Tab-separated table of C-alpha atoms in Angstrom:
chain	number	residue	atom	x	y	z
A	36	UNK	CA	-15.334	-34.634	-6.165
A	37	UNK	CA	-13.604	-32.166	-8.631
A	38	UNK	CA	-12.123	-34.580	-10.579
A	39	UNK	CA	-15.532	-37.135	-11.215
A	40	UNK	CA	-17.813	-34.262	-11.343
A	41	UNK	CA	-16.354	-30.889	-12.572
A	42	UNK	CA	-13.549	-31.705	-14.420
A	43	UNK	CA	-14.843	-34.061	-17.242
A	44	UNK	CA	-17.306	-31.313	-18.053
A	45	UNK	CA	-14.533	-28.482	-18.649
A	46	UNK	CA	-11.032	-30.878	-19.504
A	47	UNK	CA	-11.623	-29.462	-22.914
A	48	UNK	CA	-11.451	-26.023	-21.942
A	49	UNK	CA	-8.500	-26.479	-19.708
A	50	UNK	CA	-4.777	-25.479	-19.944
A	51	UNK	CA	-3.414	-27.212	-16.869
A	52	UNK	CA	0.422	-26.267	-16.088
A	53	UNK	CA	0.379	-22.955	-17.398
A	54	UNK	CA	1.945	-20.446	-14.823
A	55	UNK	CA	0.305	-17.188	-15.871
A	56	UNK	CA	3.000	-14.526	-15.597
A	57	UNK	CA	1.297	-11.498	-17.115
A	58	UNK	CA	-2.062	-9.959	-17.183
A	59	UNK	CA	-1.696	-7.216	-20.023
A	60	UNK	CA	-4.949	-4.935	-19.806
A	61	UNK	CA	-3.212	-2.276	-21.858
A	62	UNK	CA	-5.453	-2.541	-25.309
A	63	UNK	CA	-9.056	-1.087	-25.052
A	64	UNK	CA	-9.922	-4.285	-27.058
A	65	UNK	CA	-8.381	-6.922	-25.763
A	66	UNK	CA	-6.231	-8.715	-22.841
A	67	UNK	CA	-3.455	-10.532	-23.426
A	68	UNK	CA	-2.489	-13.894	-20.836
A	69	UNK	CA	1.429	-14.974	-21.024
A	70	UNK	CA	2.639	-17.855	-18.948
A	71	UNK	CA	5.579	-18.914	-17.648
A	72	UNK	CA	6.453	-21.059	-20.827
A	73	UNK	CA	6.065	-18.026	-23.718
A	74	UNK	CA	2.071	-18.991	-24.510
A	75	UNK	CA	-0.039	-16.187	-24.891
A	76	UNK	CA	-3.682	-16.578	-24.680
A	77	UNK	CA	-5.807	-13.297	-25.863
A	78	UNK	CA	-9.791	-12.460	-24.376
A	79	UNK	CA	-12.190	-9.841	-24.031
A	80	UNK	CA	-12.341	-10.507	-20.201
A	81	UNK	CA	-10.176	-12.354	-17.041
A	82	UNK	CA	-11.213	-13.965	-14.106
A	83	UNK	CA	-8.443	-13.712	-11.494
A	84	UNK	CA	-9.145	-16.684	-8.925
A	85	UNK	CA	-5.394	-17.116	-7.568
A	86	UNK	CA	-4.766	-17.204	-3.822
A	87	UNK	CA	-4.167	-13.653	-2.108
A	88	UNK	CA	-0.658	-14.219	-1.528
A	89	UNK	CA	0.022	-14.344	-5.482
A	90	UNK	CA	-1.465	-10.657	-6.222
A	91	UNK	CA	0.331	-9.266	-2.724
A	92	UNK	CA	3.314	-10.564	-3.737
A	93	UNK	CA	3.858	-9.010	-7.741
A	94	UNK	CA	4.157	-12.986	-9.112
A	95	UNK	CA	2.017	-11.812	-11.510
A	96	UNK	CA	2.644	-8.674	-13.699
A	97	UNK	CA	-0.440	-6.701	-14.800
A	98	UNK	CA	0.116	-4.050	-17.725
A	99	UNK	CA	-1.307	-1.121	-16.206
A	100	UNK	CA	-0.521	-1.934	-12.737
A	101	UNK	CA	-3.448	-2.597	-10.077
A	102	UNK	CA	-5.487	0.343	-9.189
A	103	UNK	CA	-3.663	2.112	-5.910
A	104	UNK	CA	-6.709	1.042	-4.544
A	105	UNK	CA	-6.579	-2.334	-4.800
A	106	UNK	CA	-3.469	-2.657	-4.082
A	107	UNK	CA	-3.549	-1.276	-0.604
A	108	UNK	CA	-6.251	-3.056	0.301
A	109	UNK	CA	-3.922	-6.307	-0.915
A	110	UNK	CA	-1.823	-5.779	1.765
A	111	UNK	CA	-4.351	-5.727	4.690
A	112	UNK	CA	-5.323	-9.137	3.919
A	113	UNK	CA	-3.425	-11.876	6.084
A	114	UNK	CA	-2.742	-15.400	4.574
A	115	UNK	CA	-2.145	-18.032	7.969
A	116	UNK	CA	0.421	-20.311	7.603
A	117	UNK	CA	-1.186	-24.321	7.522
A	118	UNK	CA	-1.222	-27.696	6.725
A	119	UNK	CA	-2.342	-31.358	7.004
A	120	UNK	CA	-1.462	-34.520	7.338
A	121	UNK	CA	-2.676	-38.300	7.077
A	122	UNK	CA	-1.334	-40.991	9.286
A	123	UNK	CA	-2.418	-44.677	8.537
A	124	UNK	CA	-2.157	-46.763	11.366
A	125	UNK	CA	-2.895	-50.643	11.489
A	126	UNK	CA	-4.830	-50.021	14.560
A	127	UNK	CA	-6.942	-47.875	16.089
A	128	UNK	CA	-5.794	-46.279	19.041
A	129	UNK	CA	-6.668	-42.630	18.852
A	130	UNK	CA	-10.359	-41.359	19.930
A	131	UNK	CA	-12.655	-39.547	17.147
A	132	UNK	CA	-10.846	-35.889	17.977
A	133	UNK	CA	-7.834	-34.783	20.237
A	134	UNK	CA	-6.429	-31.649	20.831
A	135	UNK	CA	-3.167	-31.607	22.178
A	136	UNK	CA	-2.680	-29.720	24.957
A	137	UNK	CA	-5.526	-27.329	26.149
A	138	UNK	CA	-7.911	-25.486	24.403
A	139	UNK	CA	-6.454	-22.182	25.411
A	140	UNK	CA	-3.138	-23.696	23.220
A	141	UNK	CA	-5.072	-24.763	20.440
A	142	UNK	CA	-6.653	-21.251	20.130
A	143	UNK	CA	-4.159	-19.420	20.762
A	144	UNK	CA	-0.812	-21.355	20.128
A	145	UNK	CA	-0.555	-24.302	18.708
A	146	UNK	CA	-3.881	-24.887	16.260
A	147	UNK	CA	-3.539	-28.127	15.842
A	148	UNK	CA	-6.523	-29.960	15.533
A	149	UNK	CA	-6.173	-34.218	14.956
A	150	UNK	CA	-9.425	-36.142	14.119
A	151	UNK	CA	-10.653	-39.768	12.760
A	152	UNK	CA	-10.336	-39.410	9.072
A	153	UNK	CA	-12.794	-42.006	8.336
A	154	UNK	CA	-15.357	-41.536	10.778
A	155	UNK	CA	-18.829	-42.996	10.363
A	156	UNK	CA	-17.460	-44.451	6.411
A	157	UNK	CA	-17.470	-47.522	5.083
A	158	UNK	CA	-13.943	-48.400	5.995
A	159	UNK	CA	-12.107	-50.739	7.704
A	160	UNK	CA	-8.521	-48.405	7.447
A	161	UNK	CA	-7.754	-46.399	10.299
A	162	UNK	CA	-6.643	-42.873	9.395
A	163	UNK	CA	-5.762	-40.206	11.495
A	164	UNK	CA	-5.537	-36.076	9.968
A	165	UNK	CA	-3.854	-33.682	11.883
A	166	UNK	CA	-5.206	-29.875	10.617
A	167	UNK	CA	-3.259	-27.237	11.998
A	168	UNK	CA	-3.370	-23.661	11.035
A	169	UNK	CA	-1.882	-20.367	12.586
A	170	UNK	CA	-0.537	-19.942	16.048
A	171	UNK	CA	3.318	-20.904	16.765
A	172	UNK	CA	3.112	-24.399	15.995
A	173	UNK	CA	1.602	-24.011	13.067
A	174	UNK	CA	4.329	-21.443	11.858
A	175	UNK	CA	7.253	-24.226	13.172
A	176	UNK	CA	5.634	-27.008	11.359
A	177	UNK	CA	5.462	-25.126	7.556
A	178	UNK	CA	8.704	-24.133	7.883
A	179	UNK	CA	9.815	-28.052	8.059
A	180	UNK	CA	10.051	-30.577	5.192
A	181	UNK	CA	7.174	-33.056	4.791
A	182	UNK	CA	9.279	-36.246	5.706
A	183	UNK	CA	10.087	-33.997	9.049
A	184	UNK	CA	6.597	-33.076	9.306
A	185	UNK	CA	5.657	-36.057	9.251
A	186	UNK	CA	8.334	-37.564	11.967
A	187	UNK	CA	7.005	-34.587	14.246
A	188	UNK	CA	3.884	-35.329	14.371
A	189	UNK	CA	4.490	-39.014	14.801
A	190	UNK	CA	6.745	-38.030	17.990
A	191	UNK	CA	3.367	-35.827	18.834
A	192	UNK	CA	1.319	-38.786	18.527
A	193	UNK	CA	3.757	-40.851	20.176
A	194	UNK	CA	3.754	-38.363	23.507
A	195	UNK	CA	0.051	-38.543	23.558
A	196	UNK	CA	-0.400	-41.810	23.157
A	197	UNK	CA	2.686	-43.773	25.271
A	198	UNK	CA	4.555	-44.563	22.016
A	199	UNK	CA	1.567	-46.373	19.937
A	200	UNK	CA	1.802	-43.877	16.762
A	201	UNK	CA	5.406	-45.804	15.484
A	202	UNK	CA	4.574	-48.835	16.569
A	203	UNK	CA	1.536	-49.316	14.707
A	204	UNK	CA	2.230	-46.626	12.311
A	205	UNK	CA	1.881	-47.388	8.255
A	206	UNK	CA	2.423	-44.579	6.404
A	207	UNK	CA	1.447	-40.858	5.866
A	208	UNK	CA	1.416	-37.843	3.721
A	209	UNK	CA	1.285	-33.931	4.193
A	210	UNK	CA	0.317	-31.338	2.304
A	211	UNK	CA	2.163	-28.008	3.148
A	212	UNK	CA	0.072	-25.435	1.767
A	213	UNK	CA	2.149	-22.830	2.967
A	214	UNK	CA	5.087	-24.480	1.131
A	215	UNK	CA	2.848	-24.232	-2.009
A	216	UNK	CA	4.224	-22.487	-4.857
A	217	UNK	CA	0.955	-21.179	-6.375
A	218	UNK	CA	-0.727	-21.485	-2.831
A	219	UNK	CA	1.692	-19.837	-0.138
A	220	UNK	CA	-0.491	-20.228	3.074
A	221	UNK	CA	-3.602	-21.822	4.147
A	222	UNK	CA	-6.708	-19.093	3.932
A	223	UNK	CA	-7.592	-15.310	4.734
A	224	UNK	CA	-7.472	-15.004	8.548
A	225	UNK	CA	-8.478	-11.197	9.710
A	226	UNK	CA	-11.268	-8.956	9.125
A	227	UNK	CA	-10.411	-6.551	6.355
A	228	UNK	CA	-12.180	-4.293	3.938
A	229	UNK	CA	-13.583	-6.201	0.504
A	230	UNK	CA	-14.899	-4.108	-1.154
A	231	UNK	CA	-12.286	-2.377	-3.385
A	232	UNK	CA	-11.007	-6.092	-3.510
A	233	UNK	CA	-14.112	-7.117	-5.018
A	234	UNK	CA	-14.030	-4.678	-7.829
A	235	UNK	CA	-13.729	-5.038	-11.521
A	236	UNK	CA	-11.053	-3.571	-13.608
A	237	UNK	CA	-12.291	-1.447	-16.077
A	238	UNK	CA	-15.171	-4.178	-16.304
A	239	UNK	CA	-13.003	-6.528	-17.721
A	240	UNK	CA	-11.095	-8.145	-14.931
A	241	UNK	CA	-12.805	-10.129	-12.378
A	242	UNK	CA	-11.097	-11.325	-8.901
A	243	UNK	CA	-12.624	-13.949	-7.111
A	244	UNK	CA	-11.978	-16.524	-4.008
A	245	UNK	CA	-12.276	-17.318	-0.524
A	246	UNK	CA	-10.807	-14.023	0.564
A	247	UNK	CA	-13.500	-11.993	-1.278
A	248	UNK	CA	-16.451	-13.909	0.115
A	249	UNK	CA	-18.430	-11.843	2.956
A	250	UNK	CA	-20.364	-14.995	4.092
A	251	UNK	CA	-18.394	-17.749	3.988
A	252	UNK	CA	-14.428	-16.431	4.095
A	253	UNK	CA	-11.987	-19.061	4.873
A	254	UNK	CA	-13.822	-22.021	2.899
A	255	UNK	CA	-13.432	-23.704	0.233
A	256	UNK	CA	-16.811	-23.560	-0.808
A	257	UNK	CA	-16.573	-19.893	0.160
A	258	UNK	CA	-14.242	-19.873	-2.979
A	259	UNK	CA	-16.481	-21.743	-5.403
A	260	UNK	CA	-19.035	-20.053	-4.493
A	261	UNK	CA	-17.317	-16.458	-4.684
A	262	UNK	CA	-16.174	-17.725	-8.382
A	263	UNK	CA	-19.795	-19.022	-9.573
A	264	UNK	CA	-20.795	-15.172	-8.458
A	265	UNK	CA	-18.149	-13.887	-10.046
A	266	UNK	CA	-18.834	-15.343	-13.509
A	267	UNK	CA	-22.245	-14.781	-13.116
A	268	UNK	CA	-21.304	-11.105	-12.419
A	269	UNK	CA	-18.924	-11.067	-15.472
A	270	UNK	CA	-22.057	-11.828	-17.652
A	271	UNK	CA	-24.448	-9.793	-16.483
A	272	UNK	CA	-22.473	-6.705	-16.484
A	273	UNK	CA	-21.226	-7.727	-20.334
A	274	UNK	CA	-24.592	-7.559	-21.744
A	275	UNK	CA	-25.572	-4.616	-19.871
């Protein structure tokens, strides 16, 4: 979706691969961007719209330092571990949804959630995505390469299913958010205060994503939305 009906629009505006390192906030008339590769980029504003997990942990420098403030409320904000994964299968053995175990597990424990990829689409492919976030198995799986992931959820699939996950297994791919560089976990998971998180700098640096969005926290259209506001807030307050 991004990619046929965002990006095209903005690819000009764009510096993709550019680790921001700095925020330097310093200079009544300016801020100045470095990245990880010596570029500097200088503006009148900044929209911060990293994960939580890079502002809690310092990866990037800002020149003053964070309000007090803001910084405390940083730290009651708690990033769940998560992942998912796609296993292709040349048959379809698997109902629509399963849970392993009980729902008191999958609540509580294990949060591991598997479900019929291509469900009601035009396909003839038969897809399987595990989503798992939080609880103990969650935390065990992250912690695990993605060719391991992968070969424990096939021996998952395999338990549930009398052994029909290897043999008619084709191949499958995981995305470890929680092994994520610029990511570091899944999404916001407690109830915390927002409001000092939600605060401008100075009026001149904006914070924005899911973590920051009252209504719809958790999302990923919680975070596009909490941007769009964000910008929109940026504006307004500059020509006021």
């Amino acid at each position: 979706y991004l990619g046929e009906y965002v990006y095209p629009y903005v690819a000009d505006q764009l510096e993709l691969n550019a680790v921001v390192t700095s925020i330097d906030y310093s200079s009544e008339d300016s801020i100045t961007v470095e990245t990880a590769d010596g570029r500097t980029f200088v503006g009148s504003h900044v929209i911060v719209a990293t994960p939580v997990t890079i502002l809690q942990d310092g990866d990037i420098e800002f020149n003053p330092s964070l309000p007090e403030t803001k910084q405390v409320a940083l730290q009651q904000v708690y990033m769940t571990s998560g992942l998912k994964a796609w296993v292709e299968f040349d048959e379809k053995f698997y109902p629509d949804m399963q849970i392993p175990g009980t729902i008191g597990t999958f609540l509580w424990e294990e949060g591991a959630l598997y479900f019929d990829a291509l469900f009601r689409k035009p396909s003839d492919r038969n897809v399987l995505t595990l989503f798992q976030v939080g609880g103990e198995g969650a935390y065990k799986r992250v912690a695990m390469d993605d060719e391991s992931i992968l070969q424990n959820v096939l021996d998952e699939l395999d338990k549930i299913f009398d052994g029909k996950a290897r043999k008619h297994f084709v191949k499958g791919i995981v995305q470890n958010w929680s092994s994520e560089p610029f990511i570091k976990g899944a999404y916001s998971y407690n109830d915390y205060n927002m409001a000092p998180l939600r605060e401008p700098i100075d009026s001149r640096i904006y914070f924005c994503g899911e973590y920051l969005n009252y209504d719809d926290q958790s999302t990923v259209h919680g975070a596009a939305i909490s941007g769009r506001n964000t910008a929109r807030r940026l504006v307004l307050d500059s020509a006021s």
